[in-house]
Amino acid sequence: MSSAYYAQDVPDTHRPYVAAPDRHQKLEYRRVGSSGLLLPPLSLGLWYNFGDNRPFDTQREILRRAFDEGITHFDLANNYGPPYGSAEENFGRMMRTDFRPYRDEMVLSTKAGWDMWPGPYGMLGSRKYVLASLEESLRRMCVESVDIFYSHRADEGTPVAETIGALDTAVRQGKALYAGISSYSPERTAEAVAVARELGTPLIIHQPAYSMLNRWPEQGLFDVLRGSGMGSIGFTALAQGLLTDKYLSDDDPERATARPSFDGRVLTAQTRERLHGLGAIAQERGQSLAQMALSWAIRPGGVTSTLIGVSSIAQLEQNLEAAARTDFTDDELARIDELAGHTEEVDLWEESASIG
Ligand code: NAP
């Protein structure tokens, strides 16, 4: 076998990675609140498709392509997988092999809050858990620090001052540059902001669920964030795949219910009817339903950035196009509100929820 023939046979992901030279010219970066940090309008989340349940080469191909296309922000958490920890481990492997030279071009985040290890110190918001979890995350991700460290969820039992104090310690130890909170109510967010101000913690970002079907941040949270100079990064803009073309057919797609976290209760006849209506608006705009849902989340007045969770390069490519179409007419917005703005869908991440 000639060496030229052999070289062609090497899968792309096994070749040394050199990032695309024009990677920073493709997306318009946005300021996070009044901080100095900029994020791309679309960021890549590693919750579900980057654990040991997916081929490593596919994950690597997606991350390389995302970075080549200007996605600088990669969002993780201690419990992303499955199994827990494996998304951070797989990311760490890619950090060692592909992304080390580009570390300063990336914004990496991780979180602590959901159940991670057994016993009373393996979840929620105590100083004991939050700081121990960050150590473990850094080890798995093969980095010395992350750019954003989040409290992943509110904890009724722990004083907000203790949890924000733990994030503050992480920043002072040089293990995180900025702090964030996720799924905190407007009231608890205001409390967290007050503590952070007193301590001087760079609490710059909130990560709420936000989609056409889930508007809770519009009921007070966005006001608090604007008033305190914080930015936001939305998650599940596609409602875990519900706001995509796969639900527009009458078949019940297998992948649709494959995620344990996907709550089948949302799939009512009324929801399907709404999805068809939204699909029609998307079609008029020359977009897929997924693209319109993403464009909507990052429209003026929406979130600073939204997280995308993708399982293939095709999904990534399709979703990236959404960043160029954040313009909506008043009529389109009104029709979207009519169809999707008054739903009472199940919100898995409201403060009292038990799913991570
Ligand atoms: P999502 O955007 O609502 O759903 C992503 C899923 O939609 C993909 O896994 C894929 O399903 C499907 N999809 C994506 N693009 C598609 C397209 N163009 N056409 C058809 N289907 C498409 O997001 P998510 O995965 O639930 O969450 C995204 C990220 O948000 C996570 O990775 C994480 O970083 C973050 N998050 C944070 C929290 C928190 O508590 N802070 C909670 C949840 C998520 P298939 O995999 O079936 O192909």
XYZ file of C-alpha atoms and ligand atoms in Angstrom:
404
model
C 0.000 0.000 0.000
C 1.500 3.372 -0.994
C 1.740 5.998 1.746
C -0.379 8.424 -0.343
C -3.181 5.864 -0.477
C -2.901 5.258 3.265
C -3.072 9.001 4.048
C -6.382 9.326 2.199
C -7.765 6.510 4.286
C -7.189 8.262 7.596
C -10.528 9.614 8.885
C -10.621 13.412 9.069
C -10.945 13.418 12.829
C -7.678 11.450 13.152
C -5.732 14.122 11.307
C -4.073 16.869 13.366
C -6.493 19.754 13.811
C -5.716 23.192 12.409
C -8.554 25.674 12.952
C -10.071 27.512 9.964
C -8.207 30.826 9.483
C -11.434 32.796 8.923
C -13.185 31.415 12.037
C -13.677 34.771 13.710
C -15.241 36.426 10.683
C -18.383 34.292 10.573
C -20.483 35.314 13.573
C -21.136 38.641 15.244
C -20.050 38.443 18.851
C -22.274 40.009 21.501
C -21.505 41.634 24.825
C -22.641 39.813 27.962
C -24.569 42.507 29.841
C -22.207 45.329 30.749
C -19.204 43.014 31.175
C -16.111 42.842 28.965
C -16.957 39.317 27.770
C -18.284 38.660 24.258
C -20.139 35.503 23.243
C -21.262 34.179 19.875
C -25.043 34.332 19.293
C -25.076 30.523 19.189
C -23.011 28.528 21.662
C -22.545 24.758 21.801
C -23.961 22.794 24.739
C -22.571 19.371 25.611
C -25.387 18.088 27.800
C -26.696 15.173 25.895
C -24.712 14.231 22.776
C -21.168 14.244 24.124
C -21.153 11.513 26.749
C -20.020 7.922 26.340
C -23.357 7.216 24.623
C -22.143 8.768 21.350
C -19.128 7.926 19.138
C -16.130 10.043 20.134
C -15.227 10.746 16.484
C -18.668 12.298 15.871
C -18.291 14.520 18.930
C -14.847 15.575 17.801
C -16.046 16.339 14.294
C -18.883 18.493 15.688
C -16.607 20.447 18.037
C -13.970 21.047 15.370
C -16.589 22.238 12.915
C -18.303 24.451 15.482
C -15.017 26.148 16.336
C -14.177 26.558 12.643
C -17.544 28.274 12.177
C -16.901 30.842 14.904
C -18.526 29.173 17.911
C -16.128 30.107 20.673
C -18.274 29.094 23.635
C -18.677 25.520 24.869
C -21.003 24.855 27.777
C -20.589 21.897 30.115
C -21.636 20.771 33.576
C -20.372 18.155 36.016
C -23.316 15.848 35.275
C -23.341 16.007 31.450
C -23.022 12.631 29.783
C -24.328 10.024 30.216
C -22.785 8.795 32.414
C -22.220 11.840 34.606
C -18.798 13.374 34.069
C -18.230 11.752 30.685
C -18.965 14.873 28.607
C -16.279 16.746 30.551
C -13.910 13.800 30.136
C -14.498 13.588 26.394
C -14.086 17.333 26.123
C -10.823 17.041 28.103
C -9.574 14.493 25.588
C -10.290 16.934 22.744
C -8.666 19.730 24.709
C -5.455 17.679 24.898
C -5.450 16.569 21.263
C -7.074 19.460 19.345
C -7.835 22.632 21.245
C -4.871 23.296 23.559
C -3.339 25.876 21.150
C -6.718 27.636 20.988
C -7.573 27.692 24.705
C -7.403 31.492 24.914
C -9.838 31.788 21.998
C -12.459 29.749 23.837
C -14.999 30.464 26.553
C -15.503 27.297 28.581
C -18.153 26.943 31.236
C -19.106 24.305 33.741
C -21.655 24.056 36.541
C -22.442 22.411 39.844
C -25.871 21.943 41.350
C -27.531 18.730 40.215
C -26.809 15.375 41.829
C -23.242 14.303 41.076
C -22.063 11.880 43.727
C -23.862 10.028 46.515
C -24.434 11.437 49.959
C -25.342 14.857 51.329
C -22.316 16.654 49.785
C -22.890 15.643 46.157
C -25.521 18.148 44.986
C -27.248 21.536 45.448
C -25.534 24.722 46.617
C -23.330 24.205 49.660
C -19.816 25.585 49.634
C -18.581 22.061 50.359
C -20.156 20.584 47.219
C -19.733 23.495 44.793
C -15.981 23.917 45.311
C -15.232 20.170 45.378
C -17.215 19.762 42.163
C -15.222 22.467 40.366
C -11.950 20.694 41.228
C -13.283 17.497 39.682
C -14.563 19.307 36.587
C -11.212 20.977 35.936
C -9.463 17.622 36.239
C -11.862 15.989 33.777
C -11.739 18.890 31.309
C -7.914 19.041 31.442
C -7.842 22.789 32.052
C -6.578 24.879 34.955
C -9.591 27.168 34.973
C -12.938 27.705 33.302
C -14.194 31.034 32.023
C -17.641 30.807 33.600
C -18.563 28.743 36.658
C -22.279 28.414 37.372
C -24.479 27.514 40.257
C -26.610 25.138 38.174
C -29.830 25.544 40.159
C -31.296 27.318 43.125
C -31.117 25.558 46.476
C -33.915 26.317 48.922
C -31.882 25.015 51.853
C -28.611 26.899 51.382
C -28.358 30.667 51.849
C -27.779 32.407 48.498
C -24.821 34.159 50.153
C -23.109 30.799 50.742
C -23.498 29.615 47.129
C -22.456 32.938 45.612
C -19.626 33.035 48.165
C -18.419 29.690 46.821
C -18.451 31.052 43.235
C -16.552 34.086 44.520
C -13.907 31.825 46.095
C -13.541 29.962 42.785
C -12.850 33.285 41.046
C -10.382 34.414 43.718
C -8.570 31.068 43.470
C -8.123 31.682 39.742
C -10.213 28.620 38.891
C -12.957 30.651 37.183
C -12.907 34.071 35.528
C -16.625 34.853 35.799
C -19.557 33.522 37.781
C -23.036 32.591 36.561
C -26.346 31.299 37.871
C -28.858 29.072 36.152
C -32.641 28.807 36.546
C -32.734 31.192 39.537
C -36.069 33.019 39.887
C -36.104 36.813 39.407
C -36.254 37.293 43.204
C -33.375 34.930 43.927
C -31.396 36.457 41.067
C -31.785 39.902 42.616
C -30.582 38.464 45.928
C -27.578 36.859 44.211
C -26.736 40.153 42.492
C -26.793 41.980 45.835
C -24.410 39.434 47.405
C -22.114 39.513 44.373
C -21.978 43.321 44.495
C -20.974 43.247 48.126
C -18.258 40.670 47.522
C -17.109 42.128 44.193
C -17.857 38.869 42.371
C -18.062 39.125 38.569
C -21.530 37.563 38.376
C -22.230 38.399 34.745
C -24.602 35.829 33.289
C -27.820 33.921 33.912
C -28.660 30.679 32.072
C -32.436 30.190 31.880
C -34.593 27.858 29.794
C -35.996 30.087 27.029
C -37.901 29.112 23.923
C -40.958 30.178 21.949
C -42.880 27.721 24.137
C -41.235 28.607 27.433
C -41.317 32.353 28.143
C -40.665 32.425 31.879
C -37.662 34.811 31.668
C -40.004 37.424 30.169
C -41.937 37.453 33.440
C -39.492 39.493 35.479
C -36.121 37.815 34.958
C -35.060 39.848 31.899
C -35.946 43.046 33.812
C -33.732 42.053 36.741
C -30.883 41.137 34.393
C -31.120 44.394 32.448
C -31.278 46.372 35.686
C -28.157 44.728 37.051
C -26.035 44.685 33.885
C -26.104 40.897 33.533
C -26.367 39.029 30.243
C -28.187 35.786 29.513
C -27.639 32.565 27.634
C -30.767 30.544 26.931
C -31.061 26.798 26.848
C -33.427 24.370 25.122
C -34.511 26.909 22.496
C -35.680 23.828 20.584
C -37.506 22.433 23.637
C -35.256 19.347 23.453
C -36.138 18.777 19.806
C -39.865 19.570 20.014
C -39.421 22.774 18.007
C -37.942 20.982 15.017
C -39.317 19.463 11.865
C -39.286 15.968 13.376
C -42.602 16.577 15.114
C -44.299 18.023 12.068
C -44.952 14.560 10.658
C -47.739 12.505 12.212
C -45.357 9.642 13.019
C -44.063 9.459 16.543
C -40.332 9.627 15.895
C -38.218 7.277 17.986
C -35.590 9.902 18.826
C -38.360 12.128 20.064
C -38.933 10.127 23.172
C -35.421 8.670 23.407
C -34.182 11.239 25.941
C -35.114 10.317 29.490
C -35.455 14.044 30.210
C -37.955 14.580 27.394
C -41.368 14.781 28.968
C -43.934 13.152 26.662
C -46.710 15.096 28.423
C -45.963 18.083 26.190
C -46.893 16.146 23.057
C -50.635 16.838 23.075
C -52.791 17.211 19.956
C -52.967 20.939 20.722
C -49.166 21.193 20.834
C -48.863 19.402 17.506
C -51.351 21.840 16.008
C -49.305 24.764 17.298
C -46.114 23.238 15.913
C -47.738 22.996 12.481
C -48.690 26.684 12.689
C -45.159 27.649 13.700
C -43.759 25.434 10.946
C -45.855 27.339 8.406
C -44.449 30.706 9.576
C -40.931 29.277 9.389
C -41.591 28.086 5.855
C -42.744 31.568 4.807
C -39.494 32.944 6.223
C -37.521 30.354 4.242
C -36.358 28.649 7.445
C -36.846 25.279 9.084
C -38.787 25.317 12.355
C -35.524 24.711 14.284
C -33.851 27.661 12.563
C -36.774 29.974 13.294
C -36.852 28.873 16.947
C -33.155 29.696 17.320
C -33.417 33.014 15.434
C -36.336 33.946 17.677
C -34.409 33.221 20.900
C -31.546 35.545 19.904
C -33.692 38.256 18.287
C -33.325 41.822 19.632
C -34.937 41.684 23.076
C -34.135 37.985 23.513
C -31.082 36.373 25.088
C -27.436 37.354 24.493
C -26.637 33.855 23.217
C -28.517 30.588 22.999
C -27.140 27.104 23.474
C -27.550 24.553 20.750
C -27.399 20.835 21.399
C -26.720 18.918 18.181
C -26.174 15.264 17.352
C -24.797 15.713 13.816
C -22.890 18.049 11.537
C -26.051 18.448 9.443
C -27.948 19.822 12.477
C -25.023 22.102 13.330
C -24.877 23.479 9.788
C -28.604 24.066 9.694
C -28.651 25.757 13.092
C -25.728 28.046 12.318
C -27.730 29.669 9.535
C -30.210 30.906 12.162
C -27.727 33.515 13.409
C -28.094 35.527 10.193
C -31.904 35.754 10.395
C -32.790 37.429 13.695
C -35.014 39.984 11.948
C -38.751 39.394 12.562
C -41.638 41.527 11.358
C -44.186 42.662 13.944
C -46.714 40.447 12.190
C -44.485 37.357 12.470
C -43.856 38.042 16.156
C -47.564 38.483 16.822
C -48.431 35.231 15.043
C -45.713 33.359 16.953
C -47.054 34.784 20.229
C -50.556 33.748 19.276
C -49.471 30.160 18.658
C -46.763 29.713 21.265
C -46.849 32.578 23.732
C -49.636 31.431 26.003
C -48.851 27.756 26.438
C -48.686 26.147 29.813
C -46.047 23.601 28.898
C -44.167 21.539 31.460
C -41.056 23.445 32.559
C -38.497 20.937 33.730
C -36.180 23.585 35.086
C -38.411 25.828 37.180
C -36.963 26.353 40.657
C -38.927 23.539 42.265
C -38.232 20.981 39.509
C -36.409 17.716 40.123
C -34.942 16.915 36.694
C -31.341 17.951 35.828
P -32.305 21.838 22.414
O -31.717 22.780 21.435
O -33.632 22.179 22.976
O -32.438 20.371 21.800
C -31.358 19.823 21.120
C -31.811 18.604 20.354
O -32.667 19.005 19.306
C -30.652 17.907 19.692
O -30.037 16.997 20.572
C -31.303 17.252 18.517
O -31.964 16.045 18.892
C -32.387 18.237 18.152
N -31.951 19.148 17.081
C -31.029 20.134 17.140
N -30.936 20.777 15.978
C -31.837 20.185 15.150
C -32.217 20.405 13.807
N -31.672 21.369 13.080
N -33.170 19.597 13.268
C -33.747 18.622 13.999
N -33.426 18.365 15.283
C -32.489 19.152 15.848
O -31.204 21.760 23.486
P -30.752 20.743 24.631
O -29.874 19.705 24.021
O -31.905 20.330 25.449
O -29.873 21.743 25.458
C -28.863 22.512 24.818
C -27.815 22.882 25.818
O -28.383 23.739 26.820
C -27.231 21.727 26.619
O -26.240 21.028 25.906
C -26.694 22.441 27.816
O -25.443 23.042 27.509
C -27.736 23.520 28.053
N -28.732 23.143 29.085
C -28.628 23.717 30.302
C -29.518 23.390 31.293
C -29.403 24.049 32.644
O -30.046 23.600 33.604
N -28.624 25.104 32.762
C -30.534 22.451 31.054
C -30.637 21.897 29.783
C -29.731 22.245 28.801
P -31.322 14.600 18.641
O -30.188 14.511 19.617
O -32.459 13.716 18.963
O -30.866 14.557 17.218
